[in-house]
Amino acid sequence: MFNQLWILWALPLVLIPLVIHLLNRLRFRRVEWAAMSFIQKATKHSTRQAKLRQVLILAARMASILFLILALSRPLVGGWMGLALSSPPQTIIVLLDRSASMENRDASSGKTRRESALELMSGALKQQHQGARIILIENINATADEISPEILNELRLTGPTDSGADILKMVETALEYMLNNQTGKTELWIASDLQRSSWGPDNSRWASVLDQLRALSDKRGVMVRLLALGNRTPDNTSLTMSEAVRFRSMGRSFVDLSLSLQRFEDGVKQIPVKVELQGKSVAEMDVTMERSEHHIRKRLELPPDTGASWGRVVIPDDPNNTDNEAFFVFGEETLVTTAIFAESRKVAAHLALAAAPAPDSMKQRSQVVAPTELAKTDLTAYALVIWQGEMPGGEGATMLIDYMKQGGYLLCLPGQADGGHLGPYLSWSELEQSPDKSVYTIAHWDNTRGPLADSLDGKGLPIDELQITVRRIPVMDGKTLAEFSDNSVCLSSRSVGLGTLVACATLPLDDWSNLNAGPVLVPMVQRLLRSGAGRLAAATLAYCGEFKPEDGEEWLPLGQGAAEMSCDSRSGVYSFGGKLLAINRPDAEAVQANVQQDRLETMFSGLSFQLFSDVNNTGDKALPSETWRLLLYGLLMVLLVESALVLPPKVREGM
């Protein structure tokens, strides 16, 4: 890259010494002379030395002109911009990944990945801006905004966030901008830590976007420069919040917190964890991590008459402080109701008892509804909906799916006849009967979180004692919560919109299983009910970057540092109209899985693509630098060599 590219038009001047030399050669006419031929043969060695000296003098004079022209053109070399021998672009589109993982801080430089990226790009833009239009696209708004390179580091749009990133969406925005505007020769500068969740390399949309980018590059020239920042940080610990569920038991009010700690490396490490309620510490514990991931369930007893409230869980500082805290909110105590649609009265009775074992003290109620009455039922009032039997079709299926998309929890159990299907989300296999004098048993289940998790005192549910004689396997694309000894699914769950679908392979009937005994059924239903009740409370958990306020809503931050917080980009607790909202980092930001560089080179094949990965927050190593001083030193050296060559040889005494 040259700051004064037009000066390179003077490169033909390098040939001036050669032209002068050839013209001088034309002044003489060769004449054969016997005496001179004898002298030439006698002094053959000296003649060769003279010719070599003339060639070196000619090369030195041509090199001196070349060094002078290159120095005047002010070339840029080194760093992530240094290998491009081309004219400056007319438009530079900066794609800045400012997701939560970009806040990992390097121990030697003290800078975060985002800060290093801004320093590198700002320096490059100031050195070779040359009037190019600078467009910024970042991961929160994903809009193309024209900026000045002088204020790149000072913009709010380049500050830290607690959200994830969608690099594909940002590239799509850049492509749309180039298609709708006369950008001329364009360069895309992408700054990212290559986190797999941000890139989504398996997304089928990449192929179409990159094909359009290649076609556009053939017309006007598009270059992609990728600045890959940072390595994995094994000494960093991430804290994530799964849910906060308020419930009532034995006349007292509690809130259950589900948390996870994650590290990149295995090994024993003790992590102090502190729980705060409205800014005041209410619990402290030391968690011993023996693996890369550790799940925590903490129960807090609330003071009497506690209404809707909020809190925070925090761990000590480490290389990335943005993932050291998680927020939670919970609403006031309310009556929660479960709707049970069952083709079997016995099944309905068992489920109704499991959903409300102590209606008055636990403020719970179960309501049995005939499946034929589904169309007349308002599902939005229920914390949990249980469906047993053949799945409804048409309007009934649409109602159940819409209920889940709005945050509802749906538990499905099979029927005696054909199970049917619930849209693309669930279908049932054929009915299976266990062989004579044998039963199906559960071999594996998730005891860390979810409806089958161990209790807070470490006691597990007696799931291995279940004896199942009849089953119908749920067919769904979800997470297996429990599986039989033959690896078939017994209990599975998946997200549908904001809600959750859970399917069980057997029934609480004597001729199906001993699930009706209660030690497994009641805790499973109660946990699903508590999770579903959060939707009805005036308190919501959401992920940063995914929550979008409705028009006219102004969510105000609560707690420390409230003045600097915004619900669209920073985690924290917010309130609006008596409602509480807890915003946390996406769980995917805690997973240190990166896209391999060879995969990226394959993806961007066919484009002018440069990947600079030798950046570990080391500052100037990645900055392009001007080399005209070195060229001037080279010019002086060449002139010294040329002056030495033109000096006449010394004449020895007596000659």
XYZ file of C-alpha atoms in Angstrom:
655
model
C 0.000 0.000 0.000
C 1.346 3.437 -0.977
C 0.262 6.769 0.474
C 1.444 8.597 -2.696
C 0.555 6.037 -5.326
C 0.689 8.495 -8.265
C 4.462 8.905 -7.843
C 4.915 5.313 -9.027
C 4.223 6.608 -12.538
C 7.840 7.827 -12.368
C 9.198 4.263 -12.191
C 10.267 4.306 -15.889
C 12.822 6.964 -14.876
C 14.835 4.098 -13.388
C 15.915 3.295 -16.949
C 17.600 6.702 -17.498
C 21.141 5.518 -16.574
C 20.726 2.513 -18.861
C 19.539 4.700 -21.753
C 22.458 7.111 -21.287
C 24.877 4.186 -21.223
C 23.486 2.776 -24.476
C 23.585 6.183 -26.144
C 27.236 6.563 -25.186
C 27.951 3.180 -26.706
C 26.490 4.399 -29.997
C 29.092 7.223 -30.186
C 31.902 4.772 -30.971
C 32.504 2.642 -34.081
C 34.309 -0.686 -33.721
C 37.526 -0.917 -35.787
C 39.652 -4.059 -35.937
C 43.308 -3.121 -35.146
C 45.939 -5.811 -34.748
C 48.038 -3.963 -32.170
C 44.992 -3.244 -30.000
C 43.853 -6.884 -30.206
C 47.253 -7.933 -28.879
C 46.958 -5.494 -25.967
C 43.399 -6.680 -25.160
C 44.526 -10.272 -24.959
C 47.447 -9.308 -22.798
C 45.220 -7.377 -20.381
C 42.165 -9.705 -20.541
C 41.766 -9.978 -16.749
C 41.810 -6.197 -16.240
C 39.187 -5.765 -18.979
C 36.795 -8.154 -17.237
C 37.173 -6.231 -13.984
C 36.470 -2.966 -15.792
C 33.290 -4.350 -17.360
C 32.093 -5.702 -13.998
C 32.728 -2.323 -12.389
C 30.759 -0.580 -15.145
C 27.810 -2.967 -14.649
C 27.861 -2.370 -10.870
C 28.005 1.387 -11.384
C 25.063 1.217 -13.786
C 23.053 -0.966 -11.345
C 23.843 1.381 -8.438
C 22.660 4.428 -10.389
C 19.413 2.691 -11.404
C 18.868 1.496 -7.815
C 19.397 5.011 -6.448
C 16.602 6.347 -8.674
C 14.353 3.412 -7.681
C 14.908 3.992 -3.953
C 14.195 7.720 -4.402
C 10.884 7.103 -6.187
C 9.771 4.471 -3.655
C 10.655 6.740 -0.737
C 8.603 9.596 -2.227
C 5.601 7.241 -2.677
C 5.633 6.480 1.118
C 4.888 2.737 1.085
C 3.248 0.913 4.025
C 4.577 -2.483 5.025
C 4.176 -4.866 7.951
C 1.140 -5.568 10.099
C -2.192 -6.735 8.882
C -2.222 -4.155 6.068
C 1.306 -4.583 4.826
C 1.080 -7.034 1.922
C -1.403 -5.159 -0.220
C 0.345 -3.555 -3.193
C -2.732 -1.803 -4.516
C -4.396 1.560 -4.660
C -6.254 2.825 -1.559
C -9.935 1.801 -1.374
C -12.710 4.291 -1.898
C -14.827 2.741 0.872
C -13.790 0.856 4.009
C -16.542 -1.037 5.843
C -15.554 -1.912 9.415
C -17.376 -4.903 10.909
C -16.737 -4.763 14.657
C -17.561 -7.721 16.862
C -18.143 -6.228 20.306
C -19.744 -9.260 21.896
C -19.122 -10.158 25.543
C -16.253 -12.526 24.692
C -14.362 -9.610 23.107
C -13.921 -8.209 26.631
C -11.354 -10.874 27.533
C -8.328 -8.950 28.747
C -4.710 -9.787 27.920
C -2.541 -10.009 31.030
C 0.565 -8.448 29.414
C -1.004 -5.476 27.637
C -3.983 -4.948 29.949
C -6.198 -4.380 26.903
C -9.351 -6.223 25.923
C -9.713 -7.795 22.507
C -12.165 -5.061 21.500
C -9.804 -2.294 22.646
C -6.911 -3.861 20.724
C -9.043 -4.144 17.583
C -10.085 -0.487 17.797
C -6.476 0.639 18.343
C -5.208 -1.355 15.365
C -7.943 -0.279 12.977
C -7.946 3.337 14.112
C -4.192 3.545 13.533
C -4.501 1.989 10.080
C -7.367 4.300 9.097
C -5.470 7.412 10.167
C -2.336 6.371 8.263
C -3.995 5.586 4.947
C -7.481 7.042 5.177
C -6.853 9.160 2.050
C -10.413 10.447 1.913
C -12.021 6.985 1.859
C -15.556 6.692 3.186
C -15.566 4.801 6.518
C -18.680 2.746 7.331
C -19.160 1.056 10.722
C -21.331 -2.030 11.282
C -21.469 -3.462 14.814
C -23.316 -6.410 16.292
C -26.081 -4.660 18.288
C -27.794 -2.507 15.649
C -26.311 -4.196 12.553
C -26.792 -0.972 10.571
C -24.327 0.808 8.271
C -23.266 4.146 9.806
C -20.737 6.527 8.262
C -18.142 7.665 10.796
C -14.912 9.608 11.072
C -11.792 7.543 11.842
C -10.606 10.154 14.349
C -13.459 9.330 16.749
C -13.659 5.556 16.218
C -12.510 4.802 19.779
C -14.866 7.350 21.323
C -18.152 6.224 19.783
C -20.859 4.575 21.874
C -21.288 2.153 18.965
C -17.776 0.807 19.605
C -18.121 0.401 23.381
C -18.415 -2.870 25.298
C -21.590 -4.974 25.306
C -22.796 -8.123 27.068
C -24.522 -9.535 24.003
C -23.614 -12.129 21.426
C -22.772 -11.352 17.800
C -24.099 -12.436 14.420
C -21.218 -12.004 11.963
C -23.291 -13.382 9.093
C -25.954 -10.720 9.627
C -23.252 -8.042 9.715
C -21.774 -9.281 6.410
C -25.280 -9.279 4.924
C -25.687 -5.658 6.019
C -22.357 -4.771 4.396
C -23.376 -6.521 1.180
C -26.708 -4.692 1.112
C -24.919 -1.374 1.615
C -22.532 -2.071 -1.270
C -25.390 -3.083 -3.563
C -27.413 0.050 -2.769
C -24.535 2.546 -2.914
C -21.722 3.395 -5.309
C -18.906 2.312 -3.029
C -16.255 1.874 -5.722
C -13.291 -0.199 -4.651
C -14.271 -1.534 -1.225
C -12.563 -3.279 1.641
C -14.274 -5.164 4.473
C -12.357 -5.020 7.751
C -13.670 -7.658 10.154
C -12.460 -7.628 13.771
C -13.541 -10.711 15.716
C -12.311 -13.362 18.149
C -13.677 -16.064 15.797
C -16.090 -17.442 18.397
C -18.100 -20.193 16.745
C -21.434 -19.038 18.177
C -20.876 -15.599 16.606
C -19.899 -16.903 13.157
C -22.253 -19.869 12.755
C -20.134 -21.340 9.926
C -22.659 -24.122 9.281
C -25.459 -21.672 8.471
C -26.664 -22.296 4.911
C -27.034 -18.524 4.295
C -23.244 -18.116 4.145
C -23.052 -19.719 0.689
C -25.547 -17.281 -0.862
C -24.012 -14.202 0.782
C -20.455 -15.064 -0.240
C -21.545 -15.893 -3.804
C -23.074 -12.411 -4.085
C -19.924 -10.920 -2.619
C -17.762 -12.721 -5.211
C -19.978 -11.483 -8.047
C -19.742 -7.926 -6.706
C -15.973 -8.250 -6.351
C -15.660 -9.126 -10.058
C -17.386 -5.842 -10.944
C -15.847 -3.288 -8.612
C -13.203 -5.025 -6.498
C -13.862 -6.156 -2.946
C -11.193 -7.193 -0.469
C -11.814 -8.856 2.903
C -9.344 -8.400 5.740
C -10.010 -10.433 8.886
C -8.332 -9.410 12.133
C -8.486 -12.449 14.458
C -7.911 -11.421 18.046
C -6.990 -13.265 21.170
C -6.392 -16.792 22.274
C -8.395 -18.858 24.701
C -8.220 -17.713 28.310
C -7.923 -20.815 30.504
C -7.778 -18.757 33.708
C -11.174 -17.158 33.048
C -14.351 -18.395 34.764
C -17.800 -17.646 33.345
C -20.999 -17.439 35.385
C -24.373 -18.014 33.715
C -27.919 -17.914 35.109
C -30.429 -20.521 33.917
C -33.514 -19.526 35.906
C -34.838 -18.038 39.118
C -38.066 -19.651 40.335
C -40.157 -18.411 43.235
C -42.415 -20.855 45.056
C -44.147 -21.438 48.358
C -43.695 -24.455 50.594
C -44.802 -25.180 54.170
C -46.104 -21.633 54.507
C -42.750 -20.073 53.594
C -41.579 -18.325 50.422
C -38.412 -19.340 48.542
C -36.580 -18.601 45.313
C -34.506 -21.292 43.608
C -31.522 -20.173 41.518
C -29.995 -22.362 38.791
C -26.440 -21.343 37.872
C -23.472 -22.670 35.944
C -19.730 -22.031 36.209
C -17.558 -22.737 33.169
C -13.810 -22.828 32.610
C -11.746 -23.822 29.580
C -9.489 -26.220 31.457
C -10.228 -29.059 33.832
C -8.646 -29.151 37.254
C -9.620 -28.439 40.826
C -10.273 -24.788 41.573
C -12.234 -23.104 44.342
C -14.490 -20.232 43.314
C -16.087 -17.891 45.906
C -19.702 -17.130 44.947
C -21.747 -14.336 46.524
C -25.511 -13.840 46.217
C -27.040 -10.397 46.633
C -30.666 -9.354 47.015
C -31.388 -5.752 46.068
C -27.708 -4.904 46.504
C -27.283 -6.586 49.918
C -25.321 -9.792 50.403
C -27.582 -12.628 51.573
C -25.442 -15.719 50.944
C -21.826 -16.686 50.292
C -20.402 -20.058 49.326
C -17.183 -21.601 48.057
C -17.695 -23.816 45.011
C -15.049 -26.430 44.186
C -14.772 -26.955 40.437
C -13.295 -30.311 39.439
C -14.316 -30.152 35.782
C -14.679 -27.478 33.122
C -18.376 -27.019 33.965
C -20.117 -26.994 37.318
C -23.852 -26.561 37.958
C -25.149 -24.842 41.092
C -28.618 -24.784 42.608
C -29.117 -22.339 45.459
C -32.311 -21.867 47.465
C -32.954 -18.571 49.221
C -35.657 -18.176 51.845
C -37.336 -14.819 51.414
C -38.430 -12.580 54.301
C -42.175 -12.473 54.957
C -44.214 -10.128 52.774
C -41.456 -9.959 50.150
C -42.917 -8.708 46.900
C -41.353 -8.643 43.434
C -37.609 -8.202 43.772
C -34.249 -8.632 42.079
C -30.733 -9.788 42.846
C -27.289 -10.593 41.571
C -24.783 -13.451 41.767
C -21.110 -12.483 41.496
C -17.688 -14.155 41.423
C -14.204 -12.533 41.769
C -12.513 -10.565 38.986
C -10.574 -12.403 36.271
C -9.465 -11.695 32.661
C -13.083 -11.051 31.582
C -15.149 -9.227 34.183
C -18.251 -9.060 32.009
C -18.991 -12.739 32.693
C -18.458 -12.536 36.463
C -22.000 -11.593 37.388
C -25.507 -12.786 36.611
C -28.811 -11.118 37.457
C -32.191 -12.516 38.458
C -35.696 -11.227 39.168
C -38.848 -12.786 40.605
C -42.431 -11.621 40.957
C -44.913 -11.619 43.783
C -46.520 -14.790 45.045
C -49.518 -15.647 42.910
C -51.819 -18.609 42.458
C -50.452 -20.824 39.680
C -52.721 -23.137 37.734
C -52.064 -26.222 35.620
C -54.397 -27.244 32.788
C -54.597 -31.015 32.238
C -56.026 -32.394 28.971
C -56.121 -36.202 29.255
C -57.970 -38.988 27.489
C -57.574 -41.195 30.598
C -59.324 -40.190 33.834
C -56.809 -42.119 35.942
C -53.903 -40.332 34.278
C -55.648 -36.990 34.797
C -56.128 -37.752 38.514
C -52.457 -38.603 39.036
C -51.297 -35.518 37.124
C -53.731 -33.232 38.982
C -52.367 -34.430 42.323
C -48.757 -33.986 41.161
C -49.484 -30.435 39.962
C -51.163 -29.368 43.220
C -50.279 -31.710 46.113
C -51.042 -28.997 48.712
C -53.223 -26.378 46.975
C -53.621 -23.956 49.872
C -50.129 -23.883 51.373
C -48.372 -23.933 47.992
C -50.857 -21.630 46.207
C -51.340 -24.106 43.373
C -54.385 -25.370 41.544
C -54.899 -28.012 38.867
C -57.792 -27.988 36.422
C -58.786 -31.025 34.352
C -60.222 -30.106 30.951
C -61.607 -32.439 28.302
C -59.420 -32.501 25.162
C -62.499 -31.585 23.119
C -62.710 -28.291 25.035
C -59.268 -27.100 23.970
C -60.588 -24.613 21.422
C -62.698 -22.928 24.131
C -59.826 -22.671 26.646
C -57.660 -19.597 27.193
C -54.230 -21.155 27.654
C -52.472 -17.886 28.505
C -53.706 -18.070 32.124
C -51.934 -21.381 32.843
C -48.392 -21.782 34.115
C -48.231 -25.352 32.766
C -50.290 -27.289 30.225
C -50.231 -31.102 30.253
C -51.520 -33.056 27.252
C -52.019 -36.828 27.371
C -53.272 -38.760 24.381
C -53.377 -38.284 20.654
C -52.041 -34.855 19.708
C -54.628 -32.386 18.410
C -54.582 -31.174 14.853
C -55.609 -28.018 13.091
C -56.594 -25.132 15.360
C -55.838 -27.108 18.524
C -52.234 -27.752 17.480
C -51.845 -24.090 16.563
C -53.085 -23.054 20.021
C -50.552 -25.279 21.795
C -47.682 -24.089 19.587
C -48.616 -20.427 20.070
C -48.824 -21.027 23.826
C -45.231 -22.297 23.830
C -43.941 -19.554 21.574
C -45.227 -17.011 24.092
C -43.244 -18.651 26.897
C -45.538 -21.466 28.053
C -44.441 -24.932 29.222
C -46.136 -27.957 27.647
C -45.740 -31.524 28.956
C -46.908 -34.245 26.546
C -47.588 -37.891 27.399
C -48.551 -40.636 24.935
C -51.910 -42.259 24.398
C -53.112 -45.795 23.788
C -53.922 -45.183 20.124
C -51.809 -43.565 17.433
C -49.988 -40.636 19.027
C -50.285 -38.254 16.074
C -47.938 -35.270 15.867
C -47.662 -31.668 17.018
C -46.587 -29.749 13.946
C -42.876 -30.265 13.219
C -42.018 -30.420 16.915
C -43.236 -33.816 18.162
C -44.467 -37.190 16.964
C -44.720 -40.617 18.587
C -43.304 -44.012 17.648
C -45.192 -47.296 17.739
C -46.392 -48.651 21.081
C -43.846 -51.034 22.630
C -44.512 -53.766 25.200
C -41.625 -55.095 27.281
C -40.808 -58.822 26.884
C -42.340 -61.271 29.371
C -41.068 -60.933 32.934
C -38.850 -57.966 32.064
C -39.132 -54.196 32.252
C -37.598 -51.147 30.657
C -35.281 -49.267 33.004
C -33.704 -45.821 32.938
C -29.919 -45.950 32.572
C -28.943 -42.299 32.143
C -30.522 -38.974 33.077
C -29.522 -35.342 33.608
C -29.274 -34.893 37.349
C -27.605 -31.461 37.227
C -30.497 -29.314 36.030
C -33.976 -29.575 34.610
C -36.973 -31.533 35.899
C -34.884 -34.544 36.994
C -32.115 -32.657 38.817
C -30.914 -33.691 42.252
C -32.346 -31.851 45.232
C -30.457 -29.012 46.889
C -29.149 -31.347 49.582
C -27.601 -33.574 46.903
C -30.206 -36.337 47.010
C -31.171 -37.704 43.612
C -34.601 -38.765 42.418
C -35.144 -42.573 42.400
C -35.259 -42.650 38.623
C -33.297 -45.885 38.402
C -36.117 -47.550 40.363
C -38.696 -46.852 37.658
C -40.054 -50.031 36.079
C -41.732 -49.470 32.732
C -43.599 -52.168 30.845
C -45.247 -50.074 28.111
C -43.737 -47.145 26.280
C -44.139 -44.958 23.232
C -40.910 -43.164 22.325
C -41.228 -39.414 21.586
C -39.676 -38.411 18.270
C -38.380 -34.840 18.498
C -35.266 -32.801 17.832
C -34.376 -31.885 21.388
C -32.248 -32.559 24.433
C -32.480 -35.997 26.017
C -33.184 -35.661 29.742
C -33.500 -39.410 30.413
C -32.887 -42.514 28.308
C -33.532 -46.220 28.636
C -30.832 -48.842 28.935
C -31.236 -49.544 25.195
C -30.469 -45.826 24.472
C -34.069 -45.008 23.561
C -35.446 -41.668 24.742
C -37.622 -41.630 27.844
C -37.823 -37.884 28.537
C -36.882 -35.139 26.099
C -37.217 -31.364 25.884
C -36.776 -28.635 23.319
C -37.326 -24.901 23.056
C -40.248 -23.602 21.014
C -40.126 -19.843 20.760
C -39.844 -18.502 24.302
C -41.337 -21.652 25.813
C -40.467 -25.303 26.267
C -41.878 -28.623 25.072
C -41.270 -31.722 27.226
C -42.318 -35.241 26.180
C -42.389 -38.414 28.304
C -42.437 -41.969 26.889
C -44.719 -43.622 29.478
C -47.816 -43.027 31.626
C -48.497 -43.027 35.394
C -50.677 -46.150 35.125
C -50.130 -49.529 36.769
C -50.171 -51.380 33.440
C -47.626 -48.930 31.984
C -45.155 -48.133 34.790
C -44.753 -47.336 38.455
C -44.445 -43.629 37.652
C -47.728 -43.076 39.498
C -45.993 -43.844 42.814
C -45.014 -40.177 43.025
C -41.296 -39.881 44.005
C -40.408 -39.037 40.387
C -43.674 -37.712 38.943
C -44.365 -35.052 41.601
C -40.899 -33.395 41.576
C -40.827 -33.485 37.755
C -44.218 -31.799 37.382
C -43.519 -29.310 40.180
C -40.287 -28.164 38.589
C -41.924 -27.694 35.207
C -44.748 -25.783 36.915
C -42.333 -23.441 38.703
C -40.443 -22.732 35.477
C -43.666 -22.025 33.628
C -44.924 -19.717 36.392
C -42.181 -17.231 35.611
C -44.026 -16.249 32.451
C -47.041 -15.098 34.471
C -45.069 -13.076 36.992
C -44.228 -9.428 36.439
C -40.563 -10.472 36.238
C -38.691 -11.799 33.204
C -35.268 -13.266 32.459
C -33.889 -12.464 29.011
C -30.613 -12.519 27.080
C -28.739 -9.371 26.147
C -29.205 -8.466 22.489
C -32.349 -10.592 22.124
C -34.803 -8.505 24.182
C -36.415 -5.720 22.163
C -38.617 -3.216 24.035
C -42.013 -2.458 22.583
C -42.709 1.011 21.206
C -43.121 3.481 24.034
C -41.438 1.278 26.641
C -38.582 2.879 28.558
C -36.869 0.317 30.754
C -34.899 2.054 33.509
C -31.810 0.378 35.027
C -31.562 -0.464 38.728
C -28.524 -1.013 40.949
C -24.879 -0.018 40.594
C -23.712 1.760 37.455
C -27.302 2.289 36.364
C -26.558 5.520 34.505
C -24.329 3.682 32.001
C -26.680 0.759 31.333
C -29.050 0.090 28.449
C -31.193 -3.025 28.128
C -30.266 -3.491 24.467
C -26.541 -3.901 25.115
C -25.701 -4.306 28.823
C -26.723 -6.932 31.344
C -28.438 -5.808 34.519
C -31.859 -5.303 36.093
C -34.411 -2.956 34.526
C -37.921 -1.838 35.444
C -40.891 -0.459 33.538
C -44.483 0.006 34.670
C -44.107 -2.183 37.755
C -42.408 -4.993 35.786
C -38.879 -6.257 36.361
C -36.489 -7.493 33.708
C -33.153 -9.272 34.231
C -30.811 -9.128 31.254
C -27.892 -11.595 31.175
C -25.169 -12.563 28.732
C -26.101 -15.341 26.287
C -24.904 -18.737 27.494
C -23.044 -19.260 24.204
C -20.630 -16.456 25.118
C -19.202 -18.681 27.839
C -18.263 -21.422 25.352
C -14.694 -20.941 24.091
C -15.096 -22.716 20.747
C -13.567 -20.937 17.748
C -13.882 -21.342 13.993
C -10.719 -22.868 12.554
C -8.722 -20.579 10.283
C -8.570 -23.070 7.428
C -12.378 -23.221 7.528
C -12.521 -19.444 7.111
C -10.053 -19.520 4.221
C -12.255 -22.111 2.515
C -15.381 -20.038 3.122
C -13.847 -16.891 1.608
C -12.142 -18.664 -1.294
C -12.614 -16.839 -4.580
C -12.358 -13.477 -2.821
C -9.318 -11.332 -2.174
C -8.953 -12.408 1.442
C -6.302 -11.747 4.095
C -6.399 -13.328 7.527
C -4.162 -11.781 10.159
C -4.053 -13.970 13.248
C -0.723 -12.942 14.834
C -2.470 -10.518 17.150
C -2.482 -11.277 20.855
C -3.155 -7.783 22.080
C 0.448 -6.780 21.377
C -0.248 -3.371 19.916
C 2.005 -2.100 17.137
C 2.892 -5.516 15.715
C -0.269 -5.440 13.650
C -0.043 -1.787 12.613
C 1.226 -0.940 9.123
C 4.293 1.306 9.147
C 5.820 3.692 6.602
C 9.253 2.660 5.324
C 10.431 5.766 3.472
C 13.210 6.294 6.043
C 14.607 2.826 5.347
C 14.445 3.556 1.628
C 16.396 6.779 2.112
C 19.035 4.858 4.071
C 19.185 2.426 1.184
C 19.583 5.327 -1.249
C 22.556 6.670 0.718
C 24.180 3.239 0.819
C 23.793 2.823 -2.951
C 25.264 6.277 -3.566
C 28.243 5.434 -1.352
C 28.805 2.200 -3.277
C 28.540 4.048 -6.608
C 31.020 6.742 -5.494
C 33.490 4.056 -4.408
C 33.197 2.316 -7.762
C 33.857 5.444 -9.851
C 37.067 6.339 -8.023
C 40.121 5.756 -10.298
C 42.321 2.812 -9.279
C 45.557 3.542 -7.461
C 48.705 3.499 -9.635
C 51.513 1.429 -8.172
C 54.970 3.038 -7.822
C 57.359 2.443 -10.706
C 54.524 1.980 -13.203
